[in-house]
Tab-separated table of C-alpha atoms and ligand atoms in Angstrom:
chain	number	residue	atom	x	y	z
M	1	MET	CA	-7.951	-26.422	4.861
M	2	THR	CA	-5.475	-25.019	2.420
M	3	LEU	CA	-5.213	-21.005	3.348
M	4	GLU	CA	-4.895	-18.886	1.190
M	5	ARG	CA	-4.120	-14.490	1.403
M	6	THR	CA	-4.821	-11.690	-0.995
M	7	LEU	CA	-4.202	-8.360	-1.486
M	8	SER	CA	-6.914	-6.086	-1.102
M	9	ILE	CA	-6.454	-1.464	-1.641
M	10	ILE	CA	-9.237	0.540	-0.687
M	11	LYS	CA	-8.834	2.931	-2.896
M	12	PRO	CA	-9.158	7.025	-2.252
M	13	ASN	CA	-12.770	7.287	-3.353
M	14	ILE	CA	-14.266	4.677	-0.472
M	15	VAL	CA	-11.458	6.253	2.393
M	16	ALA	CA	-12.986	9.586	1.246
M	17	LYS	CA	-16.458	8.425	1.676
M	18	ASN	CA	-16.500	7.239	5.125
M	19	LEU	CA	-16.757	3.637	4.257
M	20	ILE	CA	-13.751	2.345	5.088
M	21	GLY	CA	-15.758	0.117	8.557
M	22	LYS	CA	-17.968	-1.006	6.912
M	23	ILE	CA	-16.294	-2.226	4.317
M	24	ILE	CA	-14.041	-4.464	6.808
M	25	ASN	CA	-16.461	-5.170	8.912
M	26	LYS	CA	-18.091	-6.971	5.983
M	27	PHE	CA	-14.533	-8.819	5.383
M	28	GLU	CA	-14.707	-9.859	8.502
M	29	ILE	CA	-18.387	-11.001	8.292
M	30	THR	CA	-17.946	-13.264	4.945
M	31	GLY	CA	-14.880	-15.402	5.937
M	32	PHE	CA	-11.816	-13.651	6.017
M	33	LYS	CA	-9.049	-13.322	8.556
M	34	ILE	CA	-7.773	-9.827	8.653
M	35	ILE	CA	-3.645	-10.478	9.342
M	36	GLY	CA	-2.392	-6.854	8.352
M	37	ILE	CA	-3.589	-4.166	7.711
M	38	LYS	CA	-2.501	-0.585	7.736
M	39	MET	CA	-3.802	3.351	5.977
M	40	ILE	CA	-0.670	4.350	3.515
M	41	ARG	CA	-1.120	7.400	0.554
M	42	LEU	CA	1.686	6.822	-2.287
M	43	ASN	CA	4.263	8.817	-4.363
M	44	LYS	CA	2.888	9.017	-7.760
M	45	GLN	CA	6.682	6.215	-8.525
M	46	GLN	CA	5.225	3.732	-5.764
M	47	VAL	CA	1.945	3.198	-7.911
M	48	GLU	CA	3.761	3.181	-11.347
M	49	ASN	CA	5.750	0.012	-10.237
M	50	PHE	CA	3.138	-1.376	-8.386
M	51	TYR	CA	0.451	-1.766	-11.947
M	52	LYS	CA	3.294	-1.614	-13.848
M	53	LEU	CA	1.615	-4.519	-15.668
M	54	HIS	CA	-0.998	-1.601	-16.245
M	55	ILE	CA	2.048	0.873	-18.146
M	56	ASN	CA	1.044	1.411	-21.922
M	57	ARG	CA	-2.388	1.774	-21.408
M	58	TYR	CA	-4.567	4.370	-22.085
M	59	PHE	CA	-5.712	4.649	-18.924
M	60	PHE	CA	-3.569	4.313	-16.432
M	61	LYS	CA	-2.391	7.982	-15.773
M	62	ASP	CA	-5.616	8.430	-14.433
M	63	LEU	CA	-5.649	5.357	-12.912
M	64	VAL	CA	-1.955	6.340	-11.414
M	65	ASN	CA	-3.840	10.514	-11.144
M	66	PHE	CA	-6.280	8.306	-8.916
M	67	MET	CA	-5.110	6.188	-6.585
M	68	ILE	CA	-2.186	8.958	-5.950
M	69	SER	CA	-5.353	11.523	-4.825
M	70	GLY	CA	-5.395	10.491	-1.114
M	71	PRO	CA	-5.111	7.238	1.672
M	72	ILE	CA	-5.825	4.536	1.048
M	73	ILE	CA	-5.829	0.909	3.386
M	74	VAL	CA	-3.975	-1.716	2.445
M	75	ALA	CA	-5.091	-4.867	4.048
M	76	ILE	CA	-3.898	-9.269	3.680
M	77	LEU	CA	-6.844	-11.204	4.245
M	78	GLU	CA	-6.199	-14.629	4.045
M	79	SER	CA	-9.091	-17.652	4.262
M	80	GLU	CA	-9.493	-20.645	1.799
M	81	ASN	CA	-9.685	-19.570	-1.968
M	82	ALA	CA	-9.325	-16.171	-0.454
M	83	ILE	CA	-8.296	-14.566	-4.101
M	84	LYS	CA	-10.810	-15.944	-6.257
M	85	LEU	CA	-13.977	-15.374	-2.478
M	86	HIS	CA	-12.475	-11.490	-1.968
M	87	ARG	CA	-12.313	-11.116	-5.719
M	88	GLU	CA	-16.620	-12.039	-6.228
M	89	LEU	CA	-17.374	-9.540	-3.109
M	90	ILE	CA	-15.756	-6.634	-5.223
M	91	GLY	CA	-17.175	-8.014	-8.307
M	92	ASP	CA	-16.556	-7.581	-12.225
M	93	THR	CA	-13.400	-5.016	-12.380
M	94	ASN	CA	-15.578	-2.536	-14.687
M	95	PRO	CA	-18.340	-1.518	-12.199
M	96	LEU	CA	-20.834	-1.392	-14.898
M	97	LYS	CA	-20.861	-4.811	-15.267
M	98	ALA	CA	-19.824	-5.708	-11.320
M	99	LEU	CA	-23.124	-7.888	-9.532
M	100	LYS	CA	-26.118	-7.066	-7.467
M	101	GLY	CA	-24.755	-6.795	-4.284
M	102	THR	CA	-21.139	-6.735	-4.820
M	103	LEU	CA	-18.459	-3.989	-3.724
M	104	ARG	CA	-18.215	-2.512	-6.994
M	105	ALA	CA	-21.466	-2.248	-7.940
M	106	GLU	CA	-22.303	-0.728	-4.512
M	107	TYR	CA	-19.400	1.433	-4.348
M	108	ALA	CA	-17.748	2.336	-6.940
M	109	ASP	CA	-18.089	5.597	-8.558
M	110	SER	CA	-16.326	4.803	-12.116
M	111	TYR	CA	-14.055	2.111	-14.220
M	112	THR	CA	-10.956	3.984	-12.749
M	113	GLU	CA	-12.228	4.948	-9.732
M	114	ASN	CA	-13.720	1.544	-9.439
M	115	GLY	CA	-13.411	1.926	-5.425
M	116	PHE	CA	-11.218	-1.746	-5.458
M	117	HIS	CA	-8.398	-4.060	-6.152
M	118	GLY	CA	-7.709	-7.590	-5.227
M	119	SER	CA	-4.530	-10.097	-6.435
M	120	ASP	CA	-6.586	-11.801	-8.716
M	121	SER	CA	-3.691	-14.648	-8.688
M	122	GLU	CA	-1.173	-16.926	-6.168
M	123	LYS	CA	1.889	-15.313	-7.909
M	124	SER	CA	0.881	-11.984	-7.500
M	125	ALA	CA	-0.728	-12.011	-4.265
M	126	MET	CA	2.285	-12.819	-3.461
M	127	PHE	CA	3.833	-9.795	-4.759
M	128	GLU	CA	1.407	-8.076	-4.051
M	129	ILE	CA	1.572	-8.940	-0.421
M	130	ASN	CA	5.419	-8.103	-0.037
M	131	TYR	CA	5.326	-4.993	-1.561
M	132	PHE	CA	3.193	-3.717	1.092
M	133	PHE	CA	4.311	-6.089	4.432
M	134	ARG	CA	7.155	-6.545	5.809
M	135	LYS	CA	6.950	-9.943	7.213
M	136	ASP	CA	6.712	-8.012	11.159
M	137	GLU	CA	3.579	-6.729	9.974
M	138	ILE	CA	1.635	-10.523	9.443
M	139	PHE	CA	0.610	-11.675	12.165
M	140	SER	CA	-1.201	-14.955	11.147
M	141	GLY	CA	-2.455	-18.086	13.320
M	142	VAL	CA	-0.744	-15.610	15.764
M	143	ASN	CA	-4.631	-15.575	17.530
Q	1	CMP	P1	-7.534	-3.132	-10.302
Q	1	CMP	O1	-8.519	-3.710	-9.890
Q	1	CMP	O2	-7.006	-1.821	-8.799
Q	1	CMP	O3	-6.393	-3.272	-10.944
Q	1	CMP	C1	-6.148	-2.428	-12.293
Q	1	CMP	C2	-6.906	-1.123	-12.557
Q	1	CMP	O4	-6.589	-0.184	-13.274
Q	1	CMP	C3	-8.465	-1.407	-11.729
Q	1	CMP	O5	-9.307	-1.735	-10.756
Q	1	CMP	C4	-8.745	-0.560	-12.117
Q	1	CMP	O6	-8.932	1.083	-11.033
Q	1	CMP	C5	-7.910	0.237	-14.360
Q	1	CMP	N1	-8.783	0.282	-15.118
Q	1	CMP	C6	-8.436	-0.719	-15.163
Q	1	CMP	N2	-8.716	-0.952	-16.662
Q	1	CMP	C7	-9.817	-0.090	-17.331
Q	1	CMP	C8	-10.076	0.780	-18.580
Q	1	CMP	N3	-10.810	-0.264	-19.416
Q	1	CMP	N4	-10.604	1.964	-17.753
Q	1	CMP	C9	-10.076	2.852	-16.762
Q	1	CMP	N5	-9.739	1.993	-15.797
Q	1	CMP	C10	-9.493	0.552	-16.245
């Protein structure tokens, strides 16, 4: 069994709607082990660095303003095929295309305010996990 890790973000609109518990429960019943988790509020520079691949896109400014608008939850989820499994659970980036039953189909407000983020590859998972977590904040294989 090969365990994989992915970085999950519960974005400000979902936190504001008091849905943290519901979403975390969904992660656990789906089979993910939560091996790191915290609530943080990002500043402009932190968001710009995190989403630097999108810096020239037309939606970048809106994305940054949204992501600094309130606290978020960042979590490291661990399971077999965690990256793919988590992306299937949250649904398409565009909530209008997200399949029924996915988190974005149910809880997103718009494309920019799509509620959730998940790493899209092993390389980005590594970057994103290291972006938010120190080694001593990750608890894998301890219980
Ligand atoms: P996320 O998975 O966090 O990765 C980049 C984010 O940019 C994405 O979710 C959306 O919130 C936002 N985004 C990507 N494409 C668009 C778009 N075409 N219009 C508006 N927002 C977008």
